[in-house]
Coordinates of C-alpha atoms in Angstrom, one line a residue:
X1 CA 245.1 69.4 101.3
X2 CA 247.2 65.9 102.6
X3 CA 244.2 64.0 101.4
X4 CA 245.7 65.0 97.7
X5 CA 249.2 63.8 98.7
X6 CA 251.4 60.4 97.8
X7 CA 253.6 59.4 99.9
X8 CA 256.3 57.4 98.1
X9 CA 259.5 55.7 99.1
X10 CA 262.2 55.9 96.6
X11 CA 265.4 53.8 96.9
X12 CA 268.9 55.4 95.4
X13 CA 268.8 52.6 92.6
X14 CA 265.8 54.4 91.1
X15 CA 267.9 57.2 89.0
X16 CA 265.0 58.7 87.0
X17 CA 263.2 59.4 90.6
X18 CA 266.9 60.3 92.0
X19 CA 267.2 62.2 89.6
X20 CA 264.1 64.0 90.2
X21 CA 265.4 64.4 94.4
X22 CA 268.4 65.8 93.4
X23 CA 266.7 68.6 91.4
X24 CA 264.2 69.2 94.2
X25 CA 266.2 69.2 96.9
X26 CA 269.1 72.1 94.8
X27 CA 265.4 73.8 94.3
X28 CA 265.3 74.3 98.2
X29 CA 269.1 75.1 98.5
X30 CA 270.1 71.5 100.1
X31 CA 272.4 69.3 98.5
X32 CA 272.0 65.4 97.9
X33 CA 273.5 63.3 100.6
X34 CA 275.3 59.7 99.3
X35 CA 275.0 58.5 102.2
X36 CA 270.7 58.2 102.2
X37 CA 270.0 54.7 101.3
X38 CA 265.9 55.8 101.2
X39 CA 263.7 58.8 100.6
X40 CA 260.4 59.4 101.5
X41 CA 258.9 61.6 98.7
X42 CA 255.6 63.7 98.7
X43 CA 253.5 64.8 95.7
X44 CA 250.8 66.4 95.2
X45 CA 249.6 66.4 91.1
X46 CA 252.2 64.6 90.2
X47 CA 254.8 67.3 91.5
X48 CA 257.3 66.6 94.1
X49 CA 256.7 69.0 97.0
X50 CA 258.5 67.3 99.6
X51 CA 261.0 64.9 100.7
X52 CA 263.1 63.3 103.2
X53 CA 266.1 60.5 103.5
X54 CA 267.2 58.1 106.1
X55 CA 271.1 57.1 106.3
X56 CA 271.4 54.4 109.1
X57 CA 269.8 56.0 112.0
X58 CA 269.7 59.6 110.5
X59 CA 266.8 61.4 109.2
X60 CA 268.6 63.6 106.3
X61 CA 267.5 65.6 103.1
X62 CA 264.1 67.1 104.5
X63 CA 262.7 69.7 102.0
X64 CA 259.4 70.9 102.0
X65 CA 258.0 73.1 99.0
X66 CA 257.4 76.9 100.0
X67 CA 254.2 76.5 98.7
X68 CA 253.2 73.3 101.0
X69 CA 254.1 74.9 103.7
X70 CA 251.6 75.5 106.5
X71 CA 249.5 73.0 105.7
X72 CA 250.6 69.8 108.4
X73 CA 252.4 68.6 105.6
X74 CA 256.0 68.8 107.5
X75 CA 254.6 66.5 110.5
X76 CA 253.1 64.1 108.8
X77 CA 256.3 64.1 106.6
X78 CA 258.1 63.7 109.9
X79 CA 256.0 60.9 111.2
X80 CA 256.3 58.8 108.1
X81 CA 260.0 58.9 108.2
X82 CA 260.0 57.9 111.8
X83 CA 257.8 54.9 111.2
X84 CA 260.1 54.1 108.3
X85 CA 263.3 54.1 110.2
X86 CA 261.5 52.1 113.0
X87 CA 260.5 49.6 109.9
X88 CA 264.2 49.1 109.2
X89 CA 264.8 48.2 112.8
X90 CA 266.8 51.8 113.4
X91 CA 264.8 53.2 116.8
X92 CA 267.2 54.4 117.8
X93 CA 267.6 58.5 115.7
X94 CA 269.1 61.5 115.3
X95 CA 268.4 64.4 113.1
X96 CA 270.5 67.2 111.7
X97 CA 268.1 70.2 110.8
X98 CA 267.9 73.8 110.3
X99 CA 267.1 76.5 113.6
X100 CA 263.5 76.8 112.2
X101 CA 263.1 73.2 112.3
X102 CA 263.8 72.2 115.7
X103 CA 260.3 73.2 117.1
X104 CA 258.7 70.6 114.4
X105 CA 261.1 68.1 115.4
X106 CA 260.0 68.6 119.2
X107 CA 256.5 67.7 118.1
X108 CA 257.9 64.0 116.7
X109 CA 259.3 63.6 120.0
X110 CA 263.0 64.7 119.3
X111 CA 265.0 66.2 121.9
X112 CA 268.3 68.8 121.3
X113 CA 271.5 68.0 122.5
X114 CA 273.5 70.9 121.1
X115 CA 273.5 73.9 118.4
X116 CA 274.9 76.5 116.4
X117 CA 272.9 79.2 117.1
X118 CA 271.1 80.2 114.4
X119 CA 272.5 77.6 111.7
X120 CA 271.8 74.2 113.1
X121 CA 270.7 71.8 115.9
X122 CA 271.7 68.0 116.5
X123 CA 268.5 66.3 117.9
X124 CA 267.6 63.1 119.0
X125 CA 264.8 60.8 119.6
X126 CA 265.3 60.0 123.8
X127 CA 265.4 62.7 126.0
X128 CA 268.2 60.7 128.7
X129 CA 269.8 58.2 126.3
X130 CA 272.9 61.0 126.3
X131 CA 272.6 61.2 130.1
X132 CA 272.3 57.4 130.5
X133 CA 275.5 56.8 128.6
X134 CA 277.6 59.8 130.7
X135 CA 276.2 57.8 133.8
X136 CA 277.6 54.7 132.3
X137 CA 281.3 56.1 131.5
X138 CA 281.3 57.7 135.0
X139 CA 281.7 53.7 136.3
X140 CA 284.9 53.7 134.6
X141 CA 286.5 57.3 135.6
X142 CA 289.5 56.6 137.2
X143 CA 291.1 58.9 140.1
X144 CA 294.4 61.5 139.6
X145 CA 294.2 65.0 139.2
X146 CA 295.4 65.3 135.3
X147 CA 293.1 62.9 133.2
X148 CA 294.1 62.7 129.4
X149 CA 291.9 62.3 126.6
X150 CA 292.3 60.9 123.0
X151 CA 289.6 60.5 120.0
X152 CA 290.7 58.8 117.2
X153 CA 289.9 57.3 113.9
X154 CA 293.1 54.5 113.6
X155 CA 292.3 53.6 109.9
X156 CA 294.4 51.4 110.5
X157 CA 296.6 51.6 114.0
X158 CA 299.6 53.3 113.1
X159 CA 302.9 54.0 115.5
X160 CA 301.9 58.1 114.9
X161 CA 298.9 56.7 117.1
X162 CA 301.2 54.7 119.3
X163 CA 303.3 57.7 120.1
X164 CA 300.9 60.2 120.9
X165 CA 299.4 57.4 123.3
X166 CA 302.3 56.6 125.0
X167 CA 303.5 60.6 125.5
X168 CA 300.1 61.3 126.6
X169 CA 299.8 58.5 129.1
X170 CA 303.1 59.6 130.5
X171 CA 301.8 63.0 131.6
X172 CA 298.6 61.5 132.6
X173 CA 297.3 59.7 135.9
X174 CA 295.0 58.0 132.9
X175 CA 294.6 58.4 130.3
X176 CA 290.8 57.2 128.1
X177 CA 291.2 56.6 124.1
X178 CA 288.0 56.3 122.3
X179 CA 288.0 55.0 119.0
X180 CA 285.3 56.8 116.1
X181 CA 282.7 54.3 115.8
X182 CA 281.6 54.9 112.3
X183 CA 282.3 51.6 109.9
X184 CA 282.9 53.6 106.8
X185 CA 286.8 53.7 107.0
X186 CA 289.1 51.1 105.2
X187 CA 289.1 48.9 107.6
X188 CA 286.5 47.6 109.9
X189 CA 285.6 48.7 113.3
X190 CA 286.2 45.6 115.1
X191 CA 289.4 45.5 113.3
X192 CA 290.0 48.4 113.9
X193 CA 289.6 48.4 117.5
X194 CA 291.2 45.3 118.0
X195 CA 294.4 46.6 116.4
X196 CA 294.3 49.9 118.9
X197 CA 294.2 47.1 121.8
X198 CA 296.4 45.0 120.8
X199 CA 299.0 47.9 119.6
X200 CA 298.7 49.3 123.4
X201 CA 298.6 46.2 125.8
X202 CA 301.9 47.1 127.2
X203 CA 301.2 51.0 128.2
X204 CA 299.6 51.5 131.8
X205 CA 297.3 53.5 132.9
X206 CA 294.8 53.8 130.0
X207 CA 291.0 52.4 128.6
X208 CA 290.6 52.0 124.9
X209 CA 286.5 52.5 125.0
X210 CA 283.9 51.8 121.9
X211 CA 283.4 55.5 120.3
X212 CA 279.4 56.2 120.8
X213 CA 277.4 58.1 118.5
X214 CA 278.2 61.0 120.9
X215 CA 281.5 61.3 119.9
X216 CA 280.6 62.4 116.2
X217 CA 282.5 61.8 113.0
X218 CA 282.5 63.9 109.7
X219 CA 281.1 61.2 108.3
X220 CA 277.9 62.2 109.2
X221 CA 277.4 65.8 109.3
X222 CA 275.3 67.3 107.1
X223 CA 277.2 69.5 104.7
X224 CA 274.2 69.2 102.4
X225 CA 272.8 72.2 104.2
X226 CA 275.7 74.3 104.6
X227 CA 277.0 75.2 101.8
X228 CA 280.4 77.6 102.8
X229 CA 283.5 75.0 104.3
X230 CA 284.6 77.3 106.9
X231 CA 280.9 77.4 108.3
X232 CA 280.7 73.4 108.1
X233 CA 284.0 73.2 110.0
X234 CA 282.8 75.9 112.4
X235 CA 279.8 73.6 113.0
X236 CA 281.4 70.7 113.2
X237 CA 283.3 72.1 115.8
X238 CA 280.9 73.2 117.6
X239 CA 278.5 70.3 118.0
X240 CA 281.0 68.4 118.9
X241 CA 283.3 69.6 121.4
X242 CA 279.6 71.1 122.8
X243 CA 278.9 67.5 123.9
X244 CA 282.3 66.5 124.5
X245 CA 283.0 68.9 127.1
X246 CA 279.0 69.5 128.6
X247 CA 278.6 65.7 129.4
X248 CA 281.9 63.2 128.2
X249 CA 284.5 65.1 129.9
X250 CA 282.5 65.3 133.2
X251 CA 281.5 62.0 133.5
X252 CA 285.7 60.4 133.1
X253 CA 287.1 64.0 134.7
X254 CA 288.8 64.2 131.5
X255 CA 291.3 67.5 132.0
X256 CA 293.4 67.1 128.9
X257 CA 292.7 66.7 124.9
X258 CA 295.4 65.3 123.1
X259 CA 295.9 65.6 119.4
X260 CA 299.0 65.1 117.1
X261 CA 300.7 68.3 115.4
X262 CA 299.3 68.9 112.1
X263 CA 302.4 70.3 109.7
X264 CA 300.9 69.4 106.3
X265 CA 296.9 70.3 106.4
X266 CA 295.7 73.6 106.9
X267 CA 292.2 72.4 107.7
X268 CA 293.7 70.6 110.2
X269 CA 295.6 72.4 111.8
X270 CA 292.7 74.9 111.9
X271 CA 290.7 72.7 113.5
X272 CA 292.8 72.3 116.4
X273 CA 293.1 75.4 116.9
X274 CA 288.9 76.2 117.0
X275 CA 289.3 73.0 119.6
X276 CA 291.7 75.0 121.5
X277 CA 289.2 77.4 121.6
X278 CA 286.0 76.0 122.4
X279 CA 287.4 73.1 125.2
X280 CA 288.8 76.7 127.0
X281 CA 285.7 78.7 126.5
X282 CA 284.5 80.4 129.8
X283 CA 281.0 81.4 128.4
X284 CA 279.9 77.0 127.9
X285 CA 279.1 75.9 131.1
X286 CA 281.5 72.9 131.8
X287 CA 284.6 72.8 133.2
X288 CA 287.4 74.1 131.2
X289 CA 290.0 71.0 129.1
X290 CA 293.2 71.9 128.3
X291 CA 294.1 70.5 124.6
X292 CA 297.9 69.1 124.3
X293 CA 299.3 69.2 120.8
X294 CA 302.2 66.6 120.6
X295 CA 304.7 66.7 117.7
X296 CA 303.9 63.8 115.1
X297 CA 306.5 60.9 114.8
X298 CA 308.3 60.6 112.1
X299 CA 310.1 58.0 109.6
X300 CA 313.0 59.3 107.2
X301 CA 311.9 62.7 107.2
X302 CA 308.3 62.2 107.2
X303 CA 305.4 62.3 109.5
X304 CA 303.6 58.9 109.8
X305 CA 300.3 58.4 109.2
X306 CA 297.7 56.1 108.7
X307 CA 297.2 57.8 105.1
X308 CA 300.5 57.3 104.0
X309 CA 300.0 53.5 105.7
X310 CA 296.4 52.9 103.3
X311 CA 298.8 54.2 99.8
X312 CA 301.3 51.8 100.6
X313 CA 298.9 48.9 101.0
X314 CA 297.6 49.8 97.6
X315 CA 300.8 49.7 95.8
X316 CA 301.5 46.7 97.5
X317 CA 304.4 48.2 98.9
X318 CA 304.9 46.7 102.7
X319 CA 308.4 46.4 103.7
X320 CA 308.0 50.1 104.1
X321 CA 304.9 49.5 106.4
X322 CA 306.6 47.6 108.6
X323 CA 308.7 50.5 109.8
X324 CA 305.3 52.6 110.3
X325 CA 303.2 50.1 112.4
X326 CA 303.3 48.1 114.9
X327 CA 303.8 44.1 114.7
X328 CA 300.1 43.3 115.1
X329 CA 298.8 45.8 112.6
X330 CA 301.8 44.5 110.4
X331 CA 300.5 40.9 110.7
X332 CA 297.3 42.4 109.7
X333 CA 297.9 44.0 106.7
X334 CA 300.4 40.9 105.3
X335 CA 297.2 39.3 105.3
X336 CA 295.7 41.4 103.6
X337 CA 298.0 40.9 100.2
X338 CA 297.5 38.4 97.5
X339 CA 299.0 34.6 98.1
X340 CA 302.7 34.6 97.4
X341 CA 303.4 38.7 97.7
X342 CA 306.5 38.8 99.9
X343 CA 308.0 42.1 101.2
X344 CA 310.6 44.0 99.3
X345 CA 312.4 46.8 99.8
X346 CA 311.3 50.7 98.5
X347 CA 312.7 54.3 99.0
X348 CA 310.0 56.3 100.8
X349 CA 311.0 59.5 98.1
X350 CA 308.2 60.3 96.8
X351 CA 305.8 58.7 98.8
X352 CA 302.7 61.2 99.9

């Protein structure tokens, strides 16, 4: 039956075969993801009957028709997106799929690094690369009995961020701050993480490290297969703290995750407390990490944030920044205005 199959790549400028996707993937209860920048599509009589996307290094979107299935169709499907990524110079993949898919997977050469029973599985395509990198960190684990951990986004380096660095490194023989890697945020990574070194030179006892794809961002989960938000943040959750604690926090000796309070967003703050959770569990076998909330810093009333930094960029409005950042974000972001703008001064009322 593959003899009577066309295999097609479709790229997301191509709306009337989008288009098409879309309605086969909703047929298969997935949603579209935005962030595929290819498909691979299979017909068979001029009907779509599978498909599957690549964002980056991700394999995404994988749908196969209920009536192709059984036939090989899924590993060849498989294959031809490996080969593609590997085309575009990404060998280096991951996949988000289904429970029922992870045995297909295993047959392309994928290997599991964590799960939600029963809804999901995180795979990728090395069976040590995970293991190689915990080796690596474990050449910069300090010594101390309390060793403090921080993940953060810093889009852009705020002094919210300063302060919970500086009151974590204070309870902290040292303290390791890793910075998402993901370059879909305002402002570039290198930026980005230039910023959070520069922002920090003066506080001892801590490593600002390159985030790894090991540290992962919601950026790239795949909420186009789950379709209730409490069961995508469940997941989330899960995957991630799963490989946090099993192989990260092992390698530094990490002890302690630190996060900032969170008074404003209940997602948030219900995500700290599922981290709470999940770094204490006794039935994951790791050692347990103790997560430290620390009350956000606040200006006239109001928590700072990098949000509240990004609105005031837009409105142009930067005397107010300067009282939320430090001096070298501050230089970066006068940059960052047209010729001539010169800071004025604004109420923070109102501002959100």
């Amino acid at each position: 039956m593959l003899s009577h199959c066309v295999f097609s790549q479709v790229k997301r400028a191509e709306n009337r075969k989008m288009a098409a996707i879309i309605q086969f993937l909703r047929q298969n209860d997935l949603n579209i993801d935005t962030s595929v920048e290819v498909f691979i599509t299979v017909t068979r009589d001029e009907q779509l009957i599978a498909c599957g996307g690549i964002a980056g290094n991700i394999i995404k979107c994988v749908a196969i028709s209920e009536s192709a299935r059984g036939e090989g169709l899924a590993l060849t499907l498989a294959t031809e997106l490996i080969n593609l990524a590997y085309e575009r110079q990404c060998t280096h993949l991951f996949i988000y799929t289904k429970s029922e898919n992870e045995a297909l997977f295993k047959q392309c050469g994928f290997y599991p690094l964590a799960r939600v029973a029963g809804v999901m599985v995180l795979m990728e395509n090395d069976a040590t690369r995970l293991e190689r990198y915990a080796s690596f960190l474990t050449t910069l684990r300090r010594g101390g009995s309390k060793t403090g951990c921080i993940v953060m986004n810093a889009n852009p380096f705020t002094l919210g961020h300063r302060y919970l660095i500086q009151q974590a490194a204070a309870r902290c023989d040292w303290l390791h701050v890793f910075l998402v890697k993901e370059d879909t945020s305002r402002f570039p990574y290198e930026d980005r993480l230039a910023l959070v070194r520069a922002g920090t030179a003066d506080i001892q006892g801590l490593t600002v490290h390159r985030g790894s794809e090991y540290l992962i961002s919601r950026a790239t989960f795949p909420c186009y297969f789950i379709k209730e938000q409490g069961v995508i943040d469940h997941c989330y959750t899960e995957i991630d703290l799963q490989i946090f604690r099993q192989h990260i926090a092992p390698a530094l000796g990490i002890t302690h995750r630190f996060v900032g309070s969170e008074p404003f967003c209940a997602v948030t703050a219900d995500y700290n407390r599922d981290m709470r959770r999940c770094l204490s569990d006794p039935a994951m076998d790791a050692p347990p990490i103790e997560l430290v909330e620390i009350e956000r810093v606040q200006y006239q009333g109001k928590a700072i944030s990098a949000s509240w930094v990004r609105q005031l960029l837009v409105k142009q409005q930067i005397a107010t920044i300067e009282h939320l950042v430090p001096p070298t974000t501050f230089d970066y972001l006068q940059q960052m205005l047209p010729a001539g703008k010169q800071p004025h001064s604004e109420s923070v009322t109102g501002e959100t």
